[in-house]
Amino acid sequence: MVTPGSGITLKFISGRYVGGDFPLAEGRPVVVGRTGELDMVLSDDLVSRRHARFLLQGGQLHVEDLGSTNGVFVNGQRVKQATLSLGDRVLIGASILRVTERQGGAVDDAASRQRMEALGAAVATGTMQGRLDDVPLPDLLQLLQTSKKTGVLTLSSGGQVAKVLLRKGRVAYAVVGERHEVGPQKSLGRLLGWSSGTFELHAGEPPAVPNELAQPTEALLADTLRLQAEFKRLEAQLPPPKALLLLSLPLEAPLRALTPDELDVLQLALNHRSLGSMLEKTQRADAEVAVLLTGLIQRGYLRAAA
C-alpha cells in the first residue's frame, strides 16, 4: 500500500526504456500495451496490444492483466491482479518497472508519453537490459524463470564479464570470463555476490554446452545460497585465501587413513598452494573444500605458512 496523497512513479529499471519513468495520477487509469492510442505504449513483441492497467486510487496502486499473452509478473509471480507497494517490481514483456515515490509536480500524460517514445527510439534492439544496483541478480533470475525467458544474459561488473544461459527461464549454465573449470554452479555463486554492474538479455536459443545444470532455477538458487552460507560459517577456521599451504613434515598422520575425497583435496592443496587458488581450480563446492581442508589441517596433514 502506498501513502494517500504521495506521488507515485513507475520507473523502468530494465528493458529498452530503462531510465525512464511514468508518473501516475490519483484516480486516472493507465493502460499499457503496444497500441498507439494507449496511455503507456511499449514497442515490444512480448507486449500485447492491450496488456495491463495500473490505477492509483485511495492511496492504493493496483495492476490488472488485461488478458495478455505473456502475462504480468509482480516480484516474480504471475498475477491476474494485485495491489502494489513501494519497491515492488512489475515485469511486462521485456521491461521491469519499479514502484517508486514521485517528487512533486503535476502529472503531464503527454510529456510522459513523449519521454517514453524518445527512450524507445534511442534503443534499436529489443534486448532486456538494466542495472544490478536496481535489480539484484537473484530477483532478476526468478523473474526470468517465471516469465520463461530464453537467451544469453550478459553481466558486467568491475571489469569482469559473465554469461548466464537461460532455457525457458531455467539457468542452464553460468561462467565468469572464460573460467569454465570453476563449473556452472560455483560460477553462479560468484555472480550472486555482484551487487553492482549491468545486465543485458539477448533473446534466442543459447549455444549447447557440456555439464548443463538441470535443477529448476528456484531450487538452484536456494542450494547455491545454502552452500555460500555454509562456507561463510566455516571461513573463520580457514587460513587466509593467499596463505601458502604446506605439507606437514615430518608427516606423521598416515595417508591410508584418508578418504578419496580427502586425498583429492590434499592433492589440490599441494598443486595450487593456497585456498584462493584451490577454490578456483575445482568444481567442488567451496563449502565442501572448506570442510575437507579444515579436517586435513586439524589432523596434521597440512599447515599454513606463518
PDB file of C-alpha atoms in Angstrom, residues 21-276:
ATOM      1  CA  ASP A  21       9.590   6.823 -15.641  1.00  0.00           C
ATOM      2  CA  PHE A  22       5.838   7.217 -15.904  1.00  0.00           C
ATOM      3  CA  PRO A  23       4.143   9.273 -13.147  1.00  0.00           C
ATOM      4  CA  LEU A  24       0.679   8.173 -12.021  1.00  0.00           C
ATOM      5  CA  ALA A  25      -2.194  10.464 -11.037  1.00  0.00           C
ATOM      6  CA  GLU A  26      -4.819   9.627  -8.415  1.00  0.00           C
ATOM      7  CA  GLY A  27      -7.935   8.115  -9.975  1.00  0.00           C
ATOM      8  CA  ARG A  28      -6.583   8.143 -13.523  1.00  0.00           C
ATOM      9  CA  PRO A  29      -6.099   4.634 -15.028  1.00  0.00           C
ATOM     10  CA  VAL A  30      -3.030   3.973 -17.180  1.00  0.00           C
ATOM     11  CA  VAL A  31      -3.432   1.261 -19.824  1.00  0.00           C
ATOM     12  CA  VAL A  32      -0.227  -0.350 -21.091  1.00  0.00           C
ATOM     13  CA  GLY A  33       0.230  -2.096 -24.444  1.00  0.00           C
ATOM     14  CA  ARG A  34       1.525  -1.884 -27.997  1.00  0.00           C
ATOM     15  CA  THR A  35      -1.430   0.050 -29.436  1.00  0.00           C
ATOM     16  CA  GLY A  36      -0.531   3.657 -30.213  1.00  0.00           C
ATOM     17  CA  GLU A  37      -3.557   5.311 -28.596  1.00  0.00           C
ATOM     18  CA  LEU A  38      -2.919   3.808 -25.137  1.00  0.00           C
ATOM     19  CA  ASP A  39      -1.550   5.723 -22.147  1.00  0.00           C
ATOM     20  CA  MET A  40       1.775   3.837 -21.971  1.00  0.00           C
ATOM     21  CA  VAL A  41       2.968   2.395 -25.294  1.00  0.00           C
ATOM     22  CA  LEU A  42       5.699  -0.276 -25.146  1.00  0.00           C
ATOM     23  CA  SER A  43       7.170  -1.232 -28.527  1.00  0.00           C
ATOM     24  CA  ASP A  44       7.930  -4.814 -27.599  1.00  0.00           C
ATOM     25  CA  ASP A  45       6.876  -8.046 -29.328  1.00  0.00           C
ATOM     26  CA  LEU A  46       6.298  -9.633 -25.910  1.00  0.00           C
ATOM     27  CA  VAL A  47       3.704  -6.986 -25.027  1.00  0.00           C
ATOM     28  CA  SER A  48       0.074  -7.486 -26.099  1.00  0.00           C
ATOM     29  CA  ARG A  49      -1.961  -4.777 -27.818  1.00  0.00           C
ATOM     30  CA  ARG A  50      -3.763  -4.109 -24.518  1.00  0.00           C
ATOM     31  CA  HIS A  51      -1.561  -5.730 -21.893  1.00  0.00           C
ATOM     32  CA  ALA A  52      -2.189  -4.286 -18.413  1.00  0.00           C
ATOM     33  CA  ARG A  53      -3.797  -1.459 -16.471  1.00  0.00           C
ATOM     34  CA  PHE A  54      -2.491   0.499 -13.475  1.00  0.00           C
ATOM     35  CA  LEU A  55      -4.791   2.504 -11.213  1.00  0.00           C
ATOM     36  CA  LEU A  56      -3.813   4.647  -8.227  1.00  0.00           C
ATOM     37  CA  GLN A  57      -6.929   5.096  -6.110  1.00  0.00           C
ATOM     38  CA  GLY A  58      -7.418   5.962  -2.456  1.00  0.00           C
ATOM     39  CA  GLY A  59      -3.716   5.609  -1.746  1.00  0.00           C
ATOM     40  CA  GLN A  60      -3.558   2.107  -3.227  1.00  0.00           C
ATOM     41  CA  LEU A  61      -1.907   1.172  -6.507  1.00  0.00           C
ATOM     42  CA  HIS A  62      -3.481  -1.700  -8.414  1.00  0.00           C
ATOM     43  CA  VAL A  63      -2.289  -3.562 -11.503  1.00  0.00           C
ATOM     44  CA  GLU A  64      -4.514  -5.787 -13.650  1.00  0.00           C
ATOM     45  CA  ASP A  65      -3.655  -8.138 -16.511  1.00  0.00           C
ATOM     46  CA  LEU A  66      -5.991  -7.357 -19.422  1.00  0.00           C
ATOM     47  CA  GLY A  67      -5.771 -10.860 -20.881  1.00  0.00           C
ATOM     48  CA  SER A  68      -2.225 -10.543 -22.219  1.00  0.00           C
ATOM     49  CA  THR A  69      -0.434 -13.461 -23.882  1.00  0.00           C
ATOM     50  CA  ASN A  70       2.774 -13.284 -21.839  1.00  0.00           C
ATOM     51  CA  GLY A  71       1.336 -12.140 -18.530  1.00  0.00           C
ATOM     52  CA  VAL A  72       2.061  -9.622 -15.783  1.00  0.00           C
ATOM     53  CA  PHE A  73       4.534 -10.566 -13.045  1.00  0.00           C
ATOM     54  CA  VAL A  74       4.901  -8.896  -9.646  1.00  0.00           C
ATOM     55  CA  ASN A  75       8.144  -9.715  -7.822  1.00  0.00           C
ATOM     56  CA  GLY A  76       8.469 -12.855  -9.925  1.00  0.00           C
ATOM     57  CA  GLN A  77       4.911 -14.144  -9.505  1.00  0.00           C
ATOM     58  CA  ARG A  78       2.393 -14.108 -12.339  1.00  0.00           C
ATOM     59  CA  VAL A  79      -0.760 -12.247 -11.314  1.00  0.00           C
ATOM     60  CA  LYS A  80      -4.173 -11.509 -12.750  1.00  0.00           C
ATOM     61  CA  GLN A  81      -4.489  -8.506 -10.472  1.00  0.00           C
ATOM     62  CA  ALA A  82      -2.535  -7.250  -7.470  1.00  0.00           C
ATOM     63  CA  THR A  83      -2.160  -4.351  -5.062  1.00  0.00           C
ATOM     64  CA  LEU A  84       1.349  -2.922  -5.219  1.00  0.00           C
ATOM     65  CA  SER A  85       3.662  -1.417  -2.605  1.00  0.00           C
ATOM     66  CA  LEU A  86       6.653   0.895  -2.929  1.00  0.00           C
ATOM     67  CA  GLY A  87       9.650  -1.058  -4.199  1.00  0.00           C
ATOM     68  CA  ASP A  88       7.595  -3.763  -5.925  1.00  0.00           C
ATOM     69  CA  ARG A  89       8.839  -4.823  -9.356  1.00  0.00           C
ATOM     70  CA  VAL A  90       6.439  -5.436 -12.232  1.00  0.00           C
ATOM     71  CA  LEU A  91       7.556  -7.358 -15.334  1.00  0.00           C
ATOM     72  CA  ILE A  92       5.683  -6.561 -18.573  1.00  0.00           C
ATOM     73  CA  GLY A  93       7.213  -8.026 -21.715  1.00  0.00           C
ATOM     74  CA  ALA A  94      10.948  -7.320 -21.539  1.00  0.00           C
ATOM     75  CA  SER A  95      10.550  -4.347 -19.184  1.00  0.00           C
ATOM     76  CA  ILE A  96      10.799  -4.287 -15.403  1.00  0.00           C
ATOM     77  CA  LEU A  97       9.126  -1.338 -13.677  1.00  0.00           C
ATOM     78  CA  ARG A  98       9.658  -0.454 -10.023  1.00  0.00           C
ATOM     79  CA  VAL A  99       7.049   1.383  -7.930  1.00  0.00           C
ATOM     80  CA  THR A 100       8.759   4.488  -6.530  1.00  0.00           C
ATOM     81  CA  GLU A 101       7.790   7.786  -4.921  1.00  0.00           C
ATOM     82  CA  ARG A 102       7.409  10.797  -7.176  1.00  0.00           C
ATOM     83  CA  GLN A 103       8.868  14.118  -6.131  1.00  0.00           C
ATOM     84  CA  GLY A 104       6.177  16.830  -6.541  1.00  0.00           C
ATOM     85  CA  GLY A 105       4.886  18.412  -9.739  1.00  0.00           C
ATOM     86  CA  ALA A 106       1.701  17.779 -11.666  1.00  0.00           C
ATOM     87  CA  VAL A 107       1.374  14.698 -13.854  1.00  0.00           C
ATOM     88  CA  ASP A 108       1.650  15.523 -17.564  1.00  0.00           C
ATOM     89  CA  ASP A 109       0.487  12.497 -19.589  1.00  0.00           C
ATOM     90  CA  ALA A 110       1.626  13.948 -22.918  1.00  0.00           C
ATOM     91  CA  ALA A 111       5.116  14.706 -21.609  1.00  0.00           C
ATOM     92  CA  SER A 112       5.368  11.220 -20.082  1.00  0.00           C
ATOM     93  CA  ARG A 113       4.446   9.596 -23.412  1.00  0.00           C
ATOM     94  CA  GLN A 114       6.958  11.737 -25.289  1.00  0.00           C
ATOM     95  CA  ARG A 115       9.760  10.732 -22.916  1.00  0.00           C
ATOM     96  CA  MET A 116       8.843   7.052 -23.354  1.00  0.00           C
ATOM     97  CA  GLU A 117       8.794   7.361 -27.151  1.00  0.00           C
ATOM     98  CA  ALA A 118      12.175   9.101 -27.162  1.00  0.00           C
ATOM     99  CA  LEU A 119      13.716   6.398 -24.975  1.00  0.00           C
ATOM    100  CA  GLY A 120      12.241   3.625 -27.116  1.00  0.00           C
ATOM    101  CA  ALA A 121      13.520   5.221 -30.319  1.00  0.00           C
ATOM    102  CA  ALA A 122      17.012   5.516 -28.847  1.00  0.00           C
ATOM    103  CA  VAL A 123      17.361   1.749 -28.489  1.00  0.00           C
ATOM    104  CA  ALA A 124      17.485  -0.183 -31.743  1.00  0.00           C
ATOM    105  CA  THR A 125      17.202  -3.683 -30.284  1.00  0.00           C
ATOM    106  CA  GLY A 126      14.583  -5.333 -28.152  1.00  0.00           C
ATOM    107  CA  THR A 127      17.104  -6.671 -25.652  1.00  0.00           C
ATOM    108  CA  MET A 128      16.279  -6.604 -21.969  1.00  0.00           C
ATOM    109  CA  GLN A 129      18.806  -4.557 -20.025  1.00  0.00           C
ATOM    110  CA  GLY A 130      19.289  -2.784 -16.731  1.00  0.00           C
ATOM    111  CA  ARG A 131      21.484  -2.385 -13.657  1.00  0.00           C
ATOM    112  CA  LEU A 132      22.167  -4.895 -10.898  1.00  0.00           C
ATOM    113  CA  ASP A 133      22.039  -1.946  -8.497  1.00  0.00           C
ATOM    114  CA  ASP A 134      18.305  -1.766  -9.258  1.00  0.00           C
ATOM    115  CA  VAL A 135      17.502  -5.451  -9.760  1.00  0.00           C
ATOM    116  CA  PRO A 136      19.537  -7.905  -7.608  1.00  0.00           C
ATOM    117  CA  LEU A 137      20.561 -10.960  -9.625  1.00  0.00           C
ATOM    118  CA  PRO A 138      18.502 -13.487  -7.567  1.00  0.00           C
ATOM    119  CA  ASP A 139      15.375 -11.385  -8.170  1.00  0.00           C
ATOM    120  CA  LEU A 140      16.208 -10.996 -11.855  1.00  0.00           C
ATOM    121  CA  LEU A 141      16.722 -14.742 -12.345  1.00  0.00           C
ATOM    122  CA  GLN A 142      13.450 -15.520 -10.601  1.00  0.00           C
ATOM    123  CA  LEU A 143      11.648 -13.014 -12.812  1.00  0.00           C
ATOM    124  CA  LEU A 144      13.222 -14.551 -15.913  1.00  0.00           C
ATOM    125  CA  GLN A 145      12.276 -18.058 -14.782  1.00  0.00           C
ATOM    126  CA  THR A 146       8.671 -17.125 -14.096  1.00  0.00           C
ATOM    127  CA  SER A 147       8.379 -15.415 -17.481  1.00  0.00           C
ATOM    128  CA  LYS A 148      10.192 -18.368 -19.162  1.00  0.00           C
ATOM    129  CA  LYS A 149      12.805 -16.258 -20.986  1.00  0.00           C
ATOM    130  CA  THR A 150      15.282 -17.990 -23.295  1.00  0.00           C
ATOM    131  CA  GLY A 151      18.587 -16.400 -24.247  1.00  0.00           C
ATOM    132  CA  VAL A 152      22.019 -15.315 -23.015  1.00  0.00           C
ATOM    133  CA  LEU A 153      22.209 -12.979 -20.022  1.00  0.00           C
ATOM    134  CA  THR A 154      25.448 -10.963 -20.086  1.00  0.00           C
ATOM    135  CA  LEU A 155      26.598  -9.384 -16.818  1.00  0.00           C
ATOM    136  CA  SER A 156      29.365  -6.800 -16.384  1.00  0.00           C
ATOM    137  CA  SER A 157      30.829  -5.570 -13.101  1.00  0.00           C
ATOM    138  CA  GLY A 158      34.193  -4.125 -12.116  1.00  0.00           C
ATOM    139  CA  GLY A 159      35.824  -5.034 -15.408  1.00  0.00           C
ATOM    140  CA  GLN A 160      34.567  -8.630 -15.289  1.00  0.00           C
ATOM    141  CA  VAL A 161      32.113 -10.092 -17.796  1.00  0.00           C
ATOM    142  CA  ALA A 162      29.976 -13.176 -17.191  1.00  0.00           C
ATOM    143  CA  LYS A 163      27.319 -15.069 -19.073  1.00  0.00           C
ATOM    144  CA  VAL A 164      24.277 -16.999 -17.886  1.00  0.00           C
ATOM    145  CA  LEU A 165      22.475 -19.246 -20.375  1.00  0.00           C
ATOM    146  CA  LEU A 166      18.717 -19.493 -19.963  1.00  0.00           C
ATOM    147  CA  ARG A 167      16.348 -22.077 -21.435  1.00  0.00           C
ATOM    148  CA  LYS A 168      12.680 -21.207 -20.856  1.00  0.00           C
ATOM    149  CA  GLY A 169      13.705 -19.374 -17.696  1.00  0.00           C
ATOM    150  CA  ARG A 170      15.879 -22.170 -16.298  1.00  0.00           C
ATOM    151  CA  VAL A 171      19.538 -21.351 -15.622  1.00  0.00           C
ATOM    152  CA  ALA A 172      21.347 -23.883 -17.808  1.00  0.00           C
ATOM    153  CA  TYR A 173      24.913 -22.626 -17.404  1.00  0.00           C
ATOM    154  CA  ALA A 174      26.993 -19.813 -15.915  1.00  0.00           C
ATOM    155  CA  VAL A 175      30.589 -18.749 -16.433  1.00  0.00           C
ATOM    156  CA  VAL A 176      32.679 -15.778 -15.297  1.00  0.00           C
ATOM    157  CA  GLY A 177      35.109 -14.716 -18.014  1.00  0.00           C
ATOM    158  CA  GLU A 178      36.305 -17.930 -19.625  1.00  0.00           C
ATOM    159  CA  ARG A 179      36.905 -19.809 -16.368  1.00  0.00           C
ATOM    160  CA  HIS A 180      34.821 -22.854 -17.301  1.00  0.00           C
ATOM    161  CA  GLU A 181      36.905 -25.027 -14.971  1.00  0.00           C
ATOM    162  CA  VAL A 182      35.135 -23.447 -11.984  1.00  0.00           C
ATOM    163  CA  GLY A 183      31.860 -25.076 -13.036  1.00  0.00           C
ATOM    164  CA  PRO A 184      28.444 -23.523 -13.645  1.00  0.00           C
ATOM    165  CA  GLN A 185      27.012 -23.695 -10.115  1.00  0.00           C
ATOM    166  CA  LYS A 186      30.120 -22.235  -8.478  1.00  0.00           C
ATOM    167  CA  SER A 187      30.237 -19.541 -11.153  1.00  0.00           C
ATOM    168  CA  LEU A 188      26.616 -18.697 -10.389  1.00  0.00           C
ATOM    169  CA  GLY A 189      27.550 -18.431  -6.713  1.00  0.00           C
ATOM    170  CA  ARG A 190      30.266 -15.917  -7.587  1.00  0.00           C
ATOM    171  CA  LEU A 191      27.747 -13.897  -9.599  1.00  0.00           C
ATOM    172  CA  LEU A 192      25.233 -13.773  -6.758  1.00  0.00           C
ATOM    173  CA  GLY A 193      27.794 -11.654  -4.921  1.00  0.00           C
ATOM    174  CA  TRP A 194      27.758  -8.967  -7.625  1.00  0.00           C
ATOM    175  CA  SER A 195      25.789  -6.056  -6.172  1.00  0.00           C
ATOM    176  CA  SER A 196      26.512  -3.533  -8.922  1.00  0.00           C
ATOM    177  CA  GLY A 197      27.022  -3.552 -12.669  1.00  0.00           C
ATOM    178  CA  THR A 198      24.861  -4.038 -15.726  1.00  0.00           C
ATOM    179  CA  PHE A 199      22.914  -6.861 -17.333  1.00  0.00           C
ATOM    180  CA  GLU A 200      21.595  -7.454 -20.825  1.00  0.00           C
ATOM    181  CA  LEU A 201      19.485 -10.346 -22.063  1.00  0.00           C
ATOM    182  CA  HIS A 202      19.767 -11.289 -25.731  1.00  0.00           C
ATOM    183  CA  ALA A 203      16.769 -13.415 -26.675  1.00  0.00           C
ATOM    184  CA  GLY A 204      17.274 -16.558 -28.730  1.00  0.00           C
ATOM    185  CA  GLU A 205      18.338 -20.149 -28.273  1.00  0.00           C
ATOM    186  CA  PRO A 206      21.673 -20.252 -26.361  1.00  0.00           C
ATOM    187  CA  PRO A 207      24.511 -22.481 -27.554  1.00  0.00           C
ATOM    188  CA  ALA A 208      24.778 -26.050 -26.322  1.00  0.00           C
ATOM    189  CA  VAL A 209      27.386 -26.527 -23.576  1.00  0.00           C
ATOM    190  CA  PRO A 210      28.585 -29.565 -21.608  1.00  0.00           C
ATOM    191  CA  ASN A 211      27.578 -30.045 -17.970  1.00  0.00           C
ATOM    192  CA  GLU A 212      24.344 -28.049 -18.188  1.00  0.00           C
ATOM    193  CA  LEU A 213      22.521 -27.528 -14.906  1.00  0.00           C
ATOM    194  CA  ALA A 214      19.268 -29.459 -14.570  1.00  0.00           C
ATOM    195  CA  GLN A 215      17.733 -28.011 -11.391  1.00  0.00           C
ATOM    196  CA  PRO A 216      14.873 -25.534 -11.596  1.00  0.00           C
ATOM    197  CA  THR A 217      16.200 -22.021 -11.011  1.00  0.00           C
ATOM    198  CA  GLU A 218      14.453 -21.607  -7.666  1.00  0.00           C
ATOM    199  CA  ALA A 219      15.998 -24.824  -6.297  1.00  0.00           C
ATOM    200  CA  LEU A 220      19.390 -23.969  -7.798  1.00  0.00           C
ATOM    201  CA  LEU A 221      19.412 -20.532  -6.157  1.00  0.00           C
ATOM    202  CA  ALA A 222      18.374 -21.995  -2.803  1.00  0.00           C
ATOM    203  CA  ASP A 223      21.091 -24.670  -2.976  1.00  0.00           C
ATOM    204  CA  THR A 224      23.767 -22.187  -4.069  1.00  0.00           C
ATOM    205  CA  LEU A 225      22.879 -19.691  -1.326  1.00  0.00           C
ATOM    206  CA  ARG A 226      22.884 -22.519   1.252  1.00  0.00           C
ATOM    207  CA  LEU A 227      26.407 -23.554   0.220  1.00  0.00           C
ATOM    208  CA  GLN A 228      27.570 -19.942   0.399  1.00  0.00           C
ATOM    209  CA  ALA A 229      26.162 -19.596   3.923  1.00  0.00           C
ATOM    210  CA  GLU A 230      27.903 -22.824   4.951  1.00  0.00           C
ATOM    211  CA  PHE A 231      31.244 -21.578   3.590  1.00  0.00           C
ATOM    212  CA  LYS A 232      30.756 -18.271   5.433  1.00  0.00           C
ATOM    213  CA  ARG A 233      30.210 -20.192   8.673  1.00  0.00           C
ATOM    214  CA  LEU A 234      33.487 -22.091   8.203  1.00  0.00           C
ATOM    215  CA  GLU A 235      35.522 -19.118   6.979  1.00  0.00           C
ATOM    216  CA  ALA A 236      36.906 -18.200  10.412  1.00  0.00           C
ATOM    217  CA  GLN A 237      38.514 -21.656  10.722  1.00  0.00           C
ATOM    218  CA  LEU A 238      40.294 -21.420   7.364  1.00  0.00           C
ATOM    219  CA  PRO A 239      43.693 -19.940   6.519  1.00  0.00           C
ATOM    220  CA  PRO A 240      43.694 -16.608   4.625  1.00  0.00           C
ATOM    221  CA  PRO A 241      42.919 -17.087   0.896  1.00  0.00           C
ATOM    222  CA  LYS A 242      46.514 -16.241  -0.168  1.00  0.00           C
ATOM    223  CA  ALA A 243      48.336 -18.050   2.657  1.00  0.00           C
ATOM    224  CA  LEU A 244      50.786 -20.705   1.450  1.00  0.00           C
ATOM    225  CA  LEU A 245      49.642 -24.266   2.263  1.00  0.00           C
ATOM    226  CA  LEU A 246      52.426 -26.737   3.060  1.00  0.00           C
ATOM    227  CA  LEU A 247      52.619 -30.454   3.714  1.00  0.00           C
ATOM    228  CA  SER A 248      53.372 -31.074   7.392  1.00  0.00           C
ATOM    229  CA  LEU A 249      56.854 -32.587   7.674  1.00  0.00           C
ATOM    230  CA  PRO A 250      57.673 -34.988   9.049  1.00  0.00           C
ATOM    231  CA  LEU A 251      54.274 -36.387   8.061  1.00  0.00           C
ATOM    232  CA  GLU A 252      53.157 -38.499  10.993  1.00  0.00           C
ATOM    233  CA  ALA A 253      49.484 -38.901  10.086  1.00  0.00           C
ATOM    234  CA  PRO A 254      49.043 -41.968   7.807  1.00  0.00           C
ATOM    235  CA  LEU A 255      47.898 -41.276   4.261  1.00  0.00           C
ATOM    236  CA  ARG A 256      45.992 -44.560   4.201  1.00  0.00           C
ATOM    237  CA  ALA A 257      43.589 -43.087   6.769  1.00  0.00           C
ATOM    238  CA  LEU A 258      42.331 -40.521   4.247  1.00  0.00           C
ATOM    239  CA  THR A 259      39.183 -40.950   2.168  1.00  0.00           C
ATOM    240  CA  PRO A 260      39.318 -40.489  -1.625  1.00  0.00           C
ATOM    241  CA  ASP A 261      37.728 -37.032  -1.248  1.00  0.00           C
ATOM    242  CA  GLU A 262      40.325 -36.022   1.359  1.00  0.00           C
ATOM    243  CA  LEU A 263      43.137 -37.253  -0.875  1.00  0.00           C
ATOM    244  CA  ASP A 264      41.746 -35.211  -3.760  1.00  0.00           C
ATOM    245  CA  VAL A 265      41.734 -32.042  -1.645  1.00  0.00           C
ATOM    246  CA  LEU A 266      45.228 -32.800  -0.303  1.00  0.00           C
ATOM    247  CA  GLN A 267      46.472 -33.088  -3.887  1.00  0.00           C
ATOM    248  CA  LEU A 268      44.610 -29.905  -4.793  1.00  0.00           C
ATOM    249  CA  ALA A 269      46.355 -28.057  -1.950  1.00  0.00           C
ATOM    250  CA  LEU A 270      49.803 -29.333  -2.954  1.00  0.00           C
ATOM    251  CA  ASN A 271      49.243 -28.412  -6.602  1.00  0.00           C
ATOM    252  CA  HIS A 272      47.773 -24.944  -6.107  1.00  0.00           C
ATOM    253  CA  ARG A 273      49.305 -23.944  -2.743  1.00  0.00           C
ATOM    254  CA  SER A 274      46.626 -21.571  -1.433  1.00  0.00           C
ATOM    255  CA  LEU A 275      42.944 -21.709  -0.542  1.00  0.00           C
ATOM    256  CA  GLY A 276      42.056 -18.981  -3.053  1.00  0.00           C
TER     257      GLY A 276
END
